[in-house]
PDB file of C-alpha atoms in Angstrom:
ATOM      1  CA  UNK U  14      66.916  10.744 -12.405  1.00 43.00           C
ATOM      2  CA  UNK U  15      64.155  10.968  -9.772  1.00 41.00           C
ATOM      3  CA  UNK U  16      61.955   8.838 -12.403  1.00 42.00           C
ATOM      4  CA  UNK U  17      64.395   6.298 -12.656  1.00 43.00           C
ATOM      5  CA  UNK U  18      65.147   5.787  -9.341  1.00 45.00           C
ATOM      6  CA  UNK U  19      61.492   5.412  -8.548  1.00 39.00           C
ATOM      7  CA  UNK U  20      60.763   3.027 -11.285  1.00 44.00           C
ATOM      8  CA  UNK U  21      63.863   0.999  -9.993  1.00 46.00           C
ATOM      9  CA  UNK U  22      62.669   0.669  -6.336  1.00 40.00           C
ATOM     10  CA  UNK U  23      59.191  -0.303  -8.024  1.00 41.00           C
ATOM     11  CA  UNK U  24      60.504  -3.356 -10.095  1.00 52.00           C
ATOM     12  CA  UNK U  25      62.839  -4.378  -7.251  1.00 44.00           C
ATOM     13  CA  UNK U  26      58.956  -4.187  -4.642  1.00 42.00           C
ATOM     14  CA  UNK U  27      57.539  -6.425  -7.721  1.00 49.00           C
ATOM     15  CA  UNK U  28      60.028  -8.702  -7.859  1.00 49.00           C
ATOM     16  CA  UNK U  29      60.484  -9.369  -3.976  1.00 43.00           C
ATOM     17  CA  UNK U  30      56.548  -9.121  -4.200  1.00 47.00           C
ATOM     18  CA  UNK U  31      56.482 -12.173  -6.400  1.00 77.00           C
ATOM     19  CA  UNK U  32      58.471 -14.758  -4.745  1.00 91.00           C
ATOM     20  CA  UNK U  33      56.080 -18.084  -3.425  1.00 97.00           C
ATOM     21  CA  UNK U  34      55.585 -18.614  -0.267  1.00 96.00           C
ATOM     22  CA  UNK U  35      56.447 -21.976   1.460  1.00 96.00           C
ATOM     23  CA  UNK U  36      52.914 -22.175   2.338  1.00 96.00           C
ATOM     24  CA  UNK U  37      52.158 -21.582  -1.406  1.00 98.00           C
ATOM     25  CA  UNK U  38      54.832 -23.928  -2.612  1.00 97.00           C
ATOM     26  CA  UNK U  39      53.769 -26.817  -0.856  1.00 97.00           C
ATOM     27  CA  UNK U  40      50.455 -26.560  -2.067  1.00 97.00           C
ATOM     28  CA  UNK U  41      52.149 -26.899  -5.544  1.00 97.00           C
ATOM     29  CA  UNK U  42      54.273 -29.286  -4.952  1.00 95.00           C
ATOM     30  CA  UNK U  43      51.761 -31.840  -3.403  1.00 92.00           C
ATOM     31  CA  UNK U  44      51.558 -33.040  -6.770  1.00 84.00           C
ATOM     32  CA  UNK U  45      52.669 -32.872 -10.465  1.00 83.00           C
ATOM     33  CA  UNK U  46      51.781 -30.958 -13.629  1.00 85.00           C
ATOM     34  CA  UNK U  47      49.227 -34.076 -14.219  1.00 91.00           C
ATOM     35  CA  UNK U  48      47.222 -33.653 -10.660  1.00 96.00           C
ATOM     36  CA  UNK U  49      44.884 -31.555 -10.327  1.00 97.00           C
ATOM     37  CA  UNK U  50      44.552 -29.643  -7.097  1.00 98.00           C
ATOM     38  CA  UNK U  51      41.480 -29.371  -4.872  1.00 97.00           C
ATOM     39  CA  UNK U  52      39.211 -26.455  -5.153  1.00 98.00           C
ATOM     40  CA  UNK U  53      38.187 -24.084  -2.455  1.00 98.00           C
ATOM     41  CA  UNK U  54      34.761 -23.790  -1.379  1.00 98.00           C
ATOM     42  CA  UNK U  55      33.008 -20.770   0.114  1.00 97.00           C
ATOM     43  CA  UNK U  56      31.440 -22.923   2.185  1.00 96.00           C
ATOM     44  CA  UNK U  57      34.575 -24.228   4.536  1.00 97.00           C
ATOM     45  CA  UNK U  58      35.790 -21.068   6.299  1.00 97.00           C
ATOM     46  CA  UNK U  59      39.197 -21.272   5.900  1.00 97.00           C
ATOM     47  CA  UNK U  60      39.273 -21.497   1.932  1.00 98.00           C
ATOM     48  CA  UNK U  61      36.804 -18.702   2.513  1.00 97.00           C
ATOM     49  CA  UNK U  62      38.941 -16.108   3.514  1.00 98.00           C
ATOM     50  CA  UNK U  63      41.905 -17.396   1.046  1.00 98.00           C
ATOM     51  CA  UNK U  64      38.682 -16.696  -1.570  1.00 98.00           C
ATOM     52  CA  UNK U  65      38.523 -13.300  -0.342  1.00 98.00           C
ATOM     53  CA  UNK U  66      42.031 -12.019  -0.160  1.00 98.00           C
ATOM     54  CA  UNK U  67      43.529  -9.671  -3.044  1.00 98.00           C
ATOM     55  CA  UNK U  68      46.344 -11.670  -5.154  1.00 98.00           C
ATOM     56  CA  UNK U  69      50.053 -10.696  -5.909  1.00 98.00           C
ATOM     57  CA  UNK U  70      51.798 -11.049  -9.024  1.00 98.00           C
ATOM     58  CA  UNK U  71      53.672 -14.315  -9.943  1.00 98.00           C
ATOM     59  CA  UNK U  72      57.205 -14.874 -11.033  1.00 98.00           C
ATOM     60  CA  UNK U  73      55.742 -16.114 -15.042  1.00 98.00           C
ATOM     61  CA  UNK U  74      59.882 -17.881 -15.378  1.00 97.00           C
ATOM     62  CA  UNK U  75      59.854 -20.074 -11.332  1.00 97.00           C
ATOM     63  CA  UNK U  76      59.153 -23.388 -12.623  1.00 96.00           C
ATOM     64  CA  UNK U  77      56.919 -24.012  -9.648  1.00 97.00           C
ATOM     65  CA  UNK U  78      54.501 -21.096 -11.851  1.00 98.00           C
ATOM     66  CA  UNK U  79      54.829 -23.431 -14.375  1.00 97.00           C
ATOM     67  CA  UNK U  80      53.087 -26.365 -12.019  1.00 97.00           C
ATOM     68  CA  UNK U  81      50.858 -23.825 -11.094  1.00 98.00           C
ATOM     69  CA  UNK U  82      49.448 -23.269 -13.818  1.00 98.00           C
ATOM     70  CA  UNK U  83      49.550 -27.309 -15.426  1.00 97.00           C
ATOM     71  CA  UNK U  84      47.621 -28.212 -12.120  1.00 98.00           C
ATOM     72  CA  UNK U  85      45.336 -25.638 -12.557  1.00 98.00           C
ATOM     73  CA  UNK U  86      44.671 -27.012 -16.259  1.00 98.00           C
ATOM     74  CA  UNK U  87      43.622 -30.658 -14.136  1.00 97.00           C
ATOM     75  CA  UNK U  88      41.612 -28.616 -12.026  1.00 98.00           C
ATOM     76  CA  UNK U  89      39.572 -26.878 -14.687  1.00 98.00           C
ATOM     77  CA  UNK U  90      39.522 -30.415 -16.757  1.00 97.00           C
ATOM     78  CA  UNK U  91      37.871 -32.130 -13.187  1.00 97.00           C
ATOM     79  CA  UNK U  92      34.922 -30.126 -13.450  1.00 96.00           C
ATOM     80  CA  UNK U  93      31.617 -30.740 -14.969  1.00 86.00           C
ATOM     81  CA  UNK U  94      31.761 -28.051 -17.957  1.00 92.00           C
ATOM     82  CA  UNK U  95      33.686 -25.403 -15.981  1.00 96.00           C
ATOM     83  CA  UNK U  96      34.716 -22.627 -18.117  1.00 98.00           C
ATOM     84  CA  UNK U  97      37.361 -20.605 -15.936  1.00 98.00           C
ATOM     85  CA  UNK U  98      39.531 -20.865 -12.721  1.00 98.00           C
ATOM     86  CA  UNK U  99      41.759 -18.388 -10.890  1.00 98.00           C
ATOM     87  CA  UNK U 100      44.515 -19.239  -8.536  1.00 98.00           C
ATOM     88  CA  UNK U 101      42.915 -17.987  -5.859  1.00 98.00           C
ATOM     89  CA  UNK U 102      40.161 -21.316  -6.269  1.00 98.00           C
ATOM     90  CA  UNK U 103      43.381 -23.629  -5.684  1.00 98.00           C
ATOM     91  CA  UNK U 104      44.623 -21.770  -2.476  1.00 98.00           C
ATOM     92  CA  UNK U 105      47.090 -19.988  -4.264  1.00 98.00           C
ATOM     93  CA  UNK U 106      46.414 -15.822  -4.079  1.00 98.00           C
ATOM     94  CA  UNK U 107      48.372 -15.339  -6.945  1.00 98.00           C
ATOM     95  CA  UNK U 108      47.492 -13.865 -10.589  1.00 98.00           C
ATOM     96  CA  UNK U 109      46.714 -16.676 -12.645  1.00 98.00           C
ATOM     97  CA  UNK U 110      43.609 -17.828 -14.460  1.00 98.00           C
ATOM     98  CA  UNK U 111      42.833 -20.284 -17.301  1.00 98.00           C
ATOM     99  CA  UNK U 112      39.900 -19.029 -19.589  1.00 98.00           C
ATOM    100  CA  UNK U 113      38.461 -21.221 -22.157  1.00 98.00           C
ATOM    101  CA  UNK U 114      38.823 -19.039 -25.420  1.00 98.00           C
ATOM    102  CA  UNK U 115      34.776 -18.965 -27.262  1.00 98.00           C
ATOM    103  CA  UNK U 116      36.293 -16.712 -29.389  1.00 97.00           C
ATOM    104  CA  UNK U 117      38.522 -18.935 -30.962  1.00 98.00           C
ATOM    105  CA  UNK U 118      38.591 -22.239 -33.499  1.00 97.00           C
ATOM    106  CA  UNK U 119      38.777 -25.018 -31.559  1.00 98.00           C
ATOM    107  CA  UNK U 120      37.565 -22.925 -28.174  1.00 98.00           C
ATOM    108  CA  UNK U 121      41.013 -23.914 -26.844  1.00 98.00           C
ATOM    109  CA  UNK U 122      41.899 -23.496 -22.665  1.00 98.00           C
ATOM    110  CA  UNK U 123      44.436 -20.925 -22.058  1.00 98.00           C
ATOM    111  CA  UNK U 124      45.837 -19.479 -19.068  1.00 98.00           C
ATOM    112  CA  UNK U 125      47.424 -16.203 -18.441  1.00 98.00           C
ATOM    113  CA  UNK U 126      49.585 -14.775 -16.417  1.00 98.00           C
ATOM    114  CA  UNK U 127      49.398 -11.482 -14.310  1.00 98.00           C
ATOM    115  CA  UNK U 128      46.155 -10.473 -15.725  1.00 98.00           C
ATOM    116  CA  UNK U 129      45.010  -6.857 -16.160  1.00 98.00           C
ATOM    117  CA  UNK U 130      42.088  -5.207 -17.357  1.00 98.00           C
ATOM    118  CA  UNK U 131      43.185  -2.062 -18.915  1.00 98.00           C
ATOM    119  CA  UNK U 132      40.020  -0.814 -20.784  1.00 98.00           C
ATOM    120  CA  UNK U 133      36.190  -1.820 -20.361  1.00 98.00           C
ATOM    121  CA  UNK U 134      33.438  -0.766 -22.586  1.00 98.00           C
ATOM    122  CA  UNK U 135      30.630   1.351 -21.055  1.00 97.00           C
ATOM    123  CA  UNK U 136      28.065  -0.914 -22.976  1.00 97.00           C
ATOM    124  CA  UNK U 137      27.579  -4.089 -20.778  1.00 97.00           C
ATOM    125  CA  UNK U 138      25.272  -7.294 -21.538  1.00 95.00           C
ATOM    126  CA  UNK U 139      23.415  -8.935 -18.426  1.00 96.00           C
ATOM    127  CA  UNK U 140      23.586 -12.788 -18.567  1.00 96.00           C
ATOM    128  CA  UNK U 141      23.888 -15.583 -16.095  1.00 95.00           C
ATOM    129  CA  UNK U 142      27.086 -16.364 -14.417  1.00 96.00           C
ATOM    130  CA  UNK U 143      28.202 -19.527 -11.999  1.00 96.00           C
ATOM    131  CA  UNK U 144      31.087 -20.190  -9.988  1.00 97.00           C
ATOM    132  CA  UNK U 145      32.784 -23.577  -9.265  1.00 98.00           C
ATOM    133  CA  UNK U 146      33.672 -22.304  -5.470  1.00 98.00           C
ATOM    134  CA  UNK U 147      29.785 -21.518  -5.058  1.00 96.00           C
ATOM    135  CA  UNK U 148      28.203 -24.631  -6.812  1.00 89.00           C
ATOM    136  CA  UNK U 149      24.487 -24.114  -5.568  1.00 90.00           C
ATOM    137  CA  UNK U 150      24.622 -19.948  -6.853  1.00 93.00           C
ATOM    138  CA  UNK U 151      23.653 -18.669  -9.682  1.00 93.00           C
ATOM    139  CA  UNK U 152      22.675 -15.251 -10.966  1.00 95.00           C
ATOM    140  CA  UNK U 153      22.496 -12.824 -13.990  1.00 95.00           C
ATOM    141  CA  UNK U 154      24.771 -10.320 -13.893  1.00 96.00           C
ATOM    142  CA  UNK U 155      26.351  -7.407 -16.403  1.00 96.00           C
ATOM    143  CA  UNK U 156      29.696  -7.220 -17.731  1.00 97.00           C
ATOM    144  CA  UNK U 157      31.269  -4.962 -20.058  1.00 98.00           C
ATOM    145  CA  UNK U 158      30.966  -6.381 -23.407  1.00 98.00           C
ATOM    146  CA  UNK U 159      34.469  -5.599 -24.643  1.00 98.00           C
ATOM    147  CA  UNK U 160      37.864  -5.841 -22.820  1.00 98.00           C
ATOM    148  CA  UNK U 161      41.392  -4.821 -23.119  1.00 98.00           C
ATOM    149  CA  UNK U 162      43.670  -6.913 -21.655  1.00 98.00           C
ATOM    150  CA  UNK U 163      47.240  -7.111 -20.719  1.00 98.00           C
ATOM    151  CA  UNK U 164      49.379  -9.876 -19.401  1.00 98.00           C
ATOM    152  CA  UNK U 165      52.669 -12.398 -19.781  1.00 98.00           C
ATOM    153  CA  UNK U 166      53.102 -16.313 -20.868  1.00 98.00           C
ATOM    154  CA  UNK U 167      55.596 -18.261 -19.076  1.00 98.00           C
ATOM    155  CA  UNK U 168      58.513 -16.834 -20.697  1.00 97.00           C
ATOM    156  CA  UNK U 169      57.676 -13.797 -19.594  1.00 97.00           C
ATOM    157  CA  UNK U 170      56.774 -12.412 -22.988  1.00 98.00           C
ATOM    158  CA  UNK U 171      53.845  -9.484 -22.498  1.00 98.00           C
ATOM    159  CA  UNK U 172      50.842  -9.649 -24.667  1.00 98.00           C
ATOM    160  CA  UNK U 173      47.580  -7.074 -24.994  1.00 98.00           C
ATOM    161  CA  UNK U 174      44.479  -7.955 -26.689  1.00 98.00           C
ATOM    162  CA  UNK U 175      41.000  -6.928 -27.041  1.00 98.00           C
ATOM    163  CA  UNK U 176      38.498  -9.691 -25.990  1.00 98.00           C
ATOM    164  CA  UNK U 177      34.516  -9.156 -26.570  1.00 97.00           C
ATOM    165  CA  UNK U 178      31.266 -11.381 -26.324  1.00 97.00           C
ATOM    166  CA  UNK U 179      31.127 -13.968 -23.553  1.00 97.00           C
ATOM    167  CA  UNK U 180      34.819 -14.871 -23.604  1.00 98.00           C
ATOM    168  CA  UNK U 181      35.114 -11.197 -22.198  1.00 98.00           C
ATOM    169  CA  UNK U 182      32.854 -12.220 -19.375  1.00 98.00           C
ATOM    170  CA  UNK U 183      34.478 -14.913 -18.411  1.00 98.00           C
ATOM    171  CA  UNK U 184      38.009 -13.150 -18.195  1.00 98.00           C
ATOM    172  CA  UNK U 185      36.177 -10.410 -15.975  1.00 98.00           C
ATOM    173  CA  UNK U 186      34.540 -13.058 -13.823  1.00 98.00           C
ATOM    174  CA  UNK U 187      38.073 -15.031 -13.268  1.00 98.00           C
ATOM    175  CA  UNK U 188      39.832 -11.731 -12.595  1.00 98.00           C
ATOM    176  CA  UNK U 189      37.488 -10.672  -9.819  1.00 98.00           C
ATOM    177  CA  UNK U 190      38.996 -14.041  -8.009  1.00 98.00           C
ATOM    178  CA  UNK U 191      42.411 -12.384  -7.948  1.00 98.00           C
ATOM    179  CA  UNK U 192      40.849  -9.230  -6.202  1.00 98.00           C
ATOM    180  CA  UNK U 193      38.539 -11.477  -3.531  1.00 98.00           C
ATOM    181  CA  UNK U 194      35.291 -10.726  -5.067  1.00 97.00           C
ATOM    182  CA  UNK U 195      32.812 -13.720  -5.296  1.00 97.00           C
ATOM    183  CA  UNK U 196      30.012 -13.443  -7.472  1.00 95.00           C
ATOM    184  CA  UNK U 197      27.522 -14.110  -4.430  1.00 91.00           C
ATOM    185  CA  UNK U 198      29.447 -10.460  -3.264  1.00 86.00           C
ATOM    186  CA  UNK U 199      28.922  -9.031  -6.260  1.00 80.00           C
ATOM    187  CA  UNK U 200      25.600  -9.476  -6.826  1.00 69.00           C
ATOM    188  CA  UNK U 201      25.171  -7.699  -2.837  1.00 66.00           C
ATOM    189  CA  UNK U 202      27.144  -4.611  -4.241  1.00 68.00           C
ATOM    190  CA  UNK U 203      24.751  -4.739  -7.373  1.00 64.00           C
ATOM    191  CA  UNK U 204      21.940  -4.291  -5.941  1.00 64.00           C
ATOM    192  CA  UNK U 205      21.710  -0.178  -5.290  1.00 58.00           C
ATOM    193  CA  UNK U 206      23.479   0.390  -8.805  1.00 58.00           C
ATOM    194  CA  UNK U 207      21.290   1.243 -11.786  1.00 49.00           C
ATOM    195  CA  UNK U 208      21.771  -0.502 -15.424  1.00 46.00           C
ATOM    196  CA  UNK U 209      20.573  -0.372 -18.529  1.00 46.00           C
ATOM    197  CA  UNK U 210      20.727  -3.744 -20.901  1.00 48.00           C
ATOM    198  CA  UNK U 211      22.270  -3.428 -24.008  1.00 45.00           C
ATOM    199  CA  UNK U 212      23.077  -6.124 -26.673  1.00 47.00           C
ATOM    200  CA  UNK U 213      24.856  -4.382 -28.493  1.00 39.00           C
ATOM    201  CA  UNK U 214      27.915  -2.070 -28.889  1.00 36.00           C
ATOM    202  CA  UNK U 215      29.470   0.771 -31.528  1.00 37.00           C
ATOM    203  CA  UNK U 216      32.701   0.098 -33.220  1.00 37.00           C
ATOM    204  CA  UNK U 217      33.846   3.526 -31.762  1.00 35.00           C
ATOM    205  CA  UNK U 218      33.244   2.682 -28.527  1.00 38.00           C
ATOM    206  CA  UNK U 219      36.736   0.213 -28.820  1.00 34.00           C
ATOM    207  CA  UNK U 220      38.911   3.473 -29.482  1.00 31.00           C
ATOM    208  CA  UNK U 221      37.407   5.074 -25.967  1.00 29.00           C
ATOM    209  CA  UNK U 222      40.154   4.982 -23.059  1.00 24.00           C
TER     210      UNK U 222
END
């Protein structure tokens, strides 16, 4: 009963955790699902900080997530080659990021809602990474090279999948956004930590958790 009651109080904290701001919906209402909105630089100091700041889950049925996520599409389709945005790079600290899917035909944009990593590989690949808030940085970096990840659609309908190759590093890249961490950051915290490249990893390693 004790169980229960906890997990009750927990969904009813998520859900009163997930309701927009009117700061947030005014951002998303400045337009419509065709206009994309601006995105933040790490250079101005107020987009800075909203850069910065750890995300909350999103209500995946408001229909303002559903302009979220449409103007986010623009945003992503504005930039010269871009291959990933997170909600946080539109003002909004929210979880939601659009990925452009290598791993598929077509290498269709898709976005996804309350991201989580559940599982990362211990093998990692170092390769270069960007970032459309940080336009004149650049750096290699290393990423796991497979992924586990969970999330919802705008219905609300959960999905988990295992992601690998460069796709995965550009779902760990956009989901370091929704915790405040900037590549320019990262590459800071980096520097005292000891790697060892690999380009390759072991079928087994995808049943490790």
């Amino acid at each position: 009963m004790k169980k229960i009651s906890f997990l009750l109080i927990l969904c009813i904290g998520l859900v009163n955790a997930q309701k927009l701001t009117p700061a947030e919906l005014s951002i998303i209402n400045q337009g419509d699902g065709s206009t994309a909105l601006p995105i933040y630089q790490a250079t101005d100091d107020h987009q800075h900080k909203i850069l910065l700041a750890f995300s909350s889950e999103i209500d995946a049925t408001d229909p303002h997530t559903a302009v979220l996520v449409k103007r986010m599409k623009e945003s992503l389709l504005s930039t010269n080659g871009g291959v990933g945005i997170a909600a946080p790079q539109v003002g909004i600290n929210r979880k939601v990021i659009w990925v452009q899917r290598f791993d598929k035909q077509g290498e269709p944009l898709e976005y996804f809602i309350n991201p989580v990593i559940v599982w990362k590989s211990d093998i990692q690949n170092l390769g270069p990474e960007g970032d459309l808030s940080i336009p004149d940085f650049r750096d290699q970096f290393y990423r796991s090279k497979v992924i586990q990840l969970e999330y919802v659609d705008l219905k609300g309908q959960r999905y988990s999948e295992i992601v690998e190759g460069f796709t995965a590093v550009i779902f760990q890249h956009e989901i370091d956004h929704l915790f405040g961490i900037l590549i320019s950051d990262k590459k800071e915290r980096e520097k005292n930590d000891a790697y060892k490249k690999v380009d390759a990893y072991q079928k087994s390693d995808l049943m490790r958790r």
